[in-house]
Short mmCIF file of C-alpha atoms in Angstrom, two decimals:
data_model
loop_
_atom_site.label_atom_id
_atom_site.label_comp_id
_atom_site.label_asym_id
_atom_site.label_seq_id
_atom_site.Cartn_x
_atom_site.Cartn_y
_atom_site.Cartn_z
CA MET A 1 105.40 154.81 118.21
CA ASN A 2 104.26 152.40 116.21
CA GLU A 3 105.39 153.27 113.47
CA ALA A 4 108.47 152.61 115.03
CA LEU A 5 107.50 149.74 115.66
CA ILE A 6 106.47 148.53 112.73
CA ARG A 7 109.58 149.86 111.11
CA LEU A 8 111.96 147.61 113.70
CA ILE A 9 110.00 144.62 112.74
CA ARG A 10 110.72 144.91 108.70
CA SER A 11 114.64 145.85 109.89
CA LEU A 12 114.90 142.55 111.78
CA SER A 13 113.31 140.31 109.43
CA ALA A 14 116.31 139.59 107.71
CA SER A 15 119.84 137.26 107.17
CA PHE A 16 123.10 138.96 108.25
CA SER A 17 126.38 137.41 107.63
CA ASN A 18 129.98 138.95 109.09
CA GLN A 19 131.39 136.97 105.85
CA GLU A 20 133.39 139.65 104.99
CA GLN A 21 135.13 140.88 108.65
CA ALA A 22 135.73 136.89 109.38
CA PHE A 23 137.90 136.33 106.07
CA GLU A 24 139.81 139.78 106.87
CA ASN A 25 140.39 138.67 110.77
CA PRO A 26 139.76 134.76 111.09
CA PRO A 27 141.94 134.74 114.38
CA LEU A 28 139.08 136.91 115.69
CA TYR A 29 135.83 135.94 114.42
CA GLY A 30 134.10 133.12 113.54
CA ASN A 31 132.40 133.48 109.72
CA ILE A 32 128.36 133.71 111.73
CA LEU A 33 125.51 133.65 110.25
CA VAL A 34 121.86 135.50 111.75
CA ARG A 35 118.86 134.45 109.68
CA LEU A 36 114.81 135.84 111.86
CA ARG A 37 111.77 134.91 109.50
CA PRO A 38 108.34 136.27 110.96
CA LEU A 39 106.25 133.40 112.81
CA PRO A 40 102.30 134.99 111.16
CA GLN A 41 100.74 132.11 113.45
CA LEU A 42 102.45 134.23 116.60
CA ASP A 43 101.39 136.99 118.16
CA PRO A 44 102.97 140.04 116.11
CA GLY A 45 106.29 140.52 115.60
CA SER A 46 107.44 137.69 116.62
CA LEU A 47 110.62 136.69 114.74
CA LEU A 48 112.58 132.86 114.91
CA LEU A 49 115.99 133.76 115.83
CA GLU A 50 118.77 131.03 114.65
CA GLN A 51 122.48 131.53 114.95
CA ALA A 52 125.14 129.49 113.37
CA TYR A 53 128.24 129.31 112.33
CA ALA A 54 128.29 129.33 108.23
CA ILE A 55 130.46 125.74 108.13
CA ALA A 56 126.98 124.01 109.86
CA SER A 57 124.50 126.06 109.09
CA ASN A 58 121.62 123.51 110.04
CA GLU A 59 122.82 122.94 113.43
CA PRO A 60 122.64 126.67 115.35
CA TYR A 61 123.83 127.37 118.74
CA ARG A 62 121.18 129.75 119.46
CA VAL A 63 117.29 129.12 118.64
CA ARG A 64 115.02 132.41 119.93
CA VAL A 65 112.22 133.54 119.63
CA LEU A 66 112.36 137.68 119.38
CA GLN A 67 109.44 139.59 119.70
CA PRO A 68 109.97 143.59 119.12
CA THR A 69 107.15 145.01 121.41
CA ILE A 70 105.94 148.45 123.34
CA SER A 71 105.74 148.27 126.76
CA PRO A 72 103.65 150.44 128.73
CA THR A 73 106.86 151.76 130.98
CA ARG A 74 109.32 151.01 128.95
CA GLY A 75 108.59 152.07 125.27
CA LEU A 76 110.18 150.40 122.79
CA MET A 77 111.57 146.45 123.26
CA ILE A 78 112.40 143.00 122.24
CA LEU A 79 111.54 139.97 124.36
CA ASN A 80 113.46 137.12 124.05
CA TYR A 81 112.44 133.65 124.33
CA SER A 82 113.49 130.40 124.75
CA ILE A 83 111.84 127.00 123.26
CA ARG A 84 111.71 124.19 124.49
CA ASP A 85 113.43 121.03 123.30
CA ASP A 86 114.57 124.18 120.11
CA GLN A 87 116.57 121.35 118.45
CA ARG A 88 112.64 120.28 116.70
CA PHE A 89 113.11 123.44 114.90
CA TRP A 90 116.92 123.57 113.74
CA GLY A 91 117.23 124.37 110.66
CA SER A 92 113.36 125.65 110.21
CA VAL A 93 114.34 129.42 109.38
CA GLU A 94 115.01 128.16 106.28
CA ASP A 95 111.59 125.67 105.81
CA PRO A 96 108.22 127.33 106.27
CA GLN A 97 106.21 124.26 107.06
CA ARG A 98 108.54 123.77 110.27
CA ARG A 99 108.08 126.95 111.22
CA SER A 100 104.27 126.63 111.18
CA GLN A 101 104.64 124.14 114.19
CA LEU A 102 106.15 126.45 116.51
CA THR A 103 103.68 127.39 118.68
CA ALA A 104 103.52 129.76 122.23
CA ALA A 105 103.57 126.52 124.72
CA ASP A 106 106.79 126.39 123.34
CA LEU A 107 108.33 129.35 125.01
CA THR A 108 109.20 130.64 127.89
CA LEU A 109 109.93 134.60 128.29
CA LEU A 110 114.00 134.89 129.12
CA GLU A 111 113.66 136.80 132.57
CA GLY A 112 116.12 139.83 132.47
CA CYS A 113 116.62 139.20 128.65
CA SER A 114 115.18 141.95 126.96
CA TYR A 115 116.78 144.76 124.62
CA GLN A 116 115.70 148.42 125.29
CA VAL A 117 115.72 149.73 121.78
CA GLN A 118 115.91 153.38 121.09
CA GLN A 119 115.40 155.32 117.56
CA THR A 120 118.36 156.66 115.47
CA ALA A 121 118.78 158.39 112.49
CA GLU A 122 120.02 155.35 110.85
CA GLY A 123 118.20 152.66 112.66
CA PHE A 124 117.54 151.30 115.77
CA CYS A 125 120.07 150.99 118.86
CA GLY A 126 119.70 148.22 121.84
CA GLU A 127 120.73 146.78 125.03
CA VAL A 128 119.86 144.05 127.43
CA GLU A 129 117.68 146.09 130.38
CA PRO A 130 119.42 146.72 133.28
CA GLY A 131 120.01 144.46 136.63
CA CYS A 132 122.77 142.28 135.29
CA GLN A 133 119.53 139.36 135.47
CA CYS A 134 119.87 137.58 131.70
CA LEU A 135 122.12 134.58 133.26
CA VAL A 136 123.65 131.70 130.65
CA THR A 137 125.59 129.36 131.48
CA ARG A 138 128.63 128.36 129.25
CA ARG A 139 131.24 125.78 130.18
CA GLY A 140 129.36 125.36 133.00
CA LYS A 141 130.20 128.61 134.55
CA THR A 142 126.71 131.04 135.19
CA SER A 143 127.72 134.29 133.95
CA TYR A 144 125.50 137.38 133.84
CA LEU A 145 125.30 138.91 129.47
CA VAL A 146 125.88 142.53 128.61
CA SER A 147 124.92 142.68 124.94
CA SER A 148 123.97 145.68 122.75
CA PHE A 149 123.69 146.36 119.06
CA GLU A 150 123.09 148.16 116.36
CA LEU A 151 120.51 148.01 114.01
CA THR A 152 120.61 150.16 109.56
CA ASP A 153 119.11 149.46 106.23
CA GLU A 154 122.55 148.15 105.92
CA GLY A 155 123.36 145.77 107.77
CA MET A 156 123.70 145.09 111.98
CA SER A 157 126.52 145.50 114.54
CA THR A 158 126.14 143.14 117.95
CA ILE A 159 128.83 142.23 121.32
CA ASP A 160 128.07 140.17 123.83
CA ARG A 161 129.86 139.33 126.63
CA GLY A 162 129.88 137.13 130.10
CA TYR A 163 130.67 138.58 133.42
CA ASP A 164 130.93 136.93 137.05
CA PRO A 165 127.91 138.16 138.70
CA ALA A 166 129.76 138.12 142.25
CA THR A 167 132.85 139.57 141.11
CA HIS A 168 132.32 141.13 137.52
CA GLU A 169 134.69 139.82 136.23
CA HIS A 170 135.32 139.32 131.64
CA LEU A 171 133.89 135.34 131.01
CA TRP A 172 133.55 135.72 127.51
CA GLY A 173 133.22 137.44 124.49
CA SER A 174 134.41 139.98 121.89
CA ILE A 175 138.10 141.68 123.16
CA ALA A 176 137.94 142.70 119.26
CA GLY A 177 134.89 144.78 118.95
CA PRO A 178 131.67 144.15 117.81
CA PHE A 179 130.94 141.81 114.93
CA GLN A 180 129.90 143.75 111.91
CA PHE A 181 127.10 141.67 110.20
CA LYS A 182 126.24 142.62 106.81
CA ARG A 183 122.31 142.33 105.25
CA THR A 184 122.35 139.78 102.57
CA ASP A 185 118.76 138.58 102.38
CA ASP A 186 115.58 140.58 103.00
CA HIS A 187 112.09 138.55 104.65
CA SER A 188 110.10 141.78 105.07
CA ALA A 189 107.75 140.41 103.01
CA GLU A 190 106.92 137.64 104.54
CA ILE A 191 105.32 139.80 107.43
CA PRO A 192 101.59 139.09 107.30
CA ASP A 193 99.11 141.84 106.55
CA HIS A 194 97.34 141.59 109.60
CA TRP A 195 100.22 141.65 111.66
CA ILE A 196 100.86 145.64 109.93
CA THR A 197 96.87 146.39 110.87
CA ASP A 198 97.08 145.07 114.55
CA LEU A 199 100.10 147.31 114.94
CA LYS A 200 98.24 150.88 113.66
CA ASN A 201 94.90 149.72 115.52
CA ASN A 202 96.43 148.91 118.81
CA GLY A 203 97.51 152.24 119.61
CA GLY A 204 100.88 151.60 119.91
CA THR A 205 101.16 148.94 122.78
CA VAL A 206 100.98 145.13 122.28
CA THR A 207 101.68 141.71 125.00
CA GLY A 208 103.84 139.44 124.45
CA ASN A 209 103.60 135.62 123.63
CA GLY A 210 101.38 134.85 126.70
CA GLU A 211 103.11 137.56 128.56
CA ASP A 212 101.60 140.64 129.39
CA ARG A 213 104.11 143.07 129.87
#
């Protein structure tokens, strides 16, 4: 299992763009950049995520720390952390010095928003853990997130949708199908050697940043 975890961390340490999809069908898909880079100062697997429109790449609309990990009871997972005052780190996905200032004290685990992950022949697939507990607010209205992804050596497809907690009505998210991202840069060389050593030596079980999972 720990070999699968290392492979997942390497595969996620990359930049992605759906430019081709967006240019082919601009009414339905914005041109989005998804960039993830290792954070060596945090626990093994911790990756800074910035998601932004290409026309405003340094003004991301989503900034998170994701941490692929292994739960003793649930297997391969990706923990999802919010960042306190995340605007401090906007654009730091391209700025190593600013990235290095992010600490575990800045992070809050988003309960109910971890991804359960399976290894596939092509790579990985995952979806937000069940229970409808990953709550998000958009345009002043609370919804629960249903999200899934597929990850391969070539790229990644994702789909996020929000539903009303009371009626389960679809409130937001793609109606035209998944976003199709192509891998544009590989950042796996930035993964520190001590992460790999730690993950190989710990028997395949790790804890999250300040969280016992």
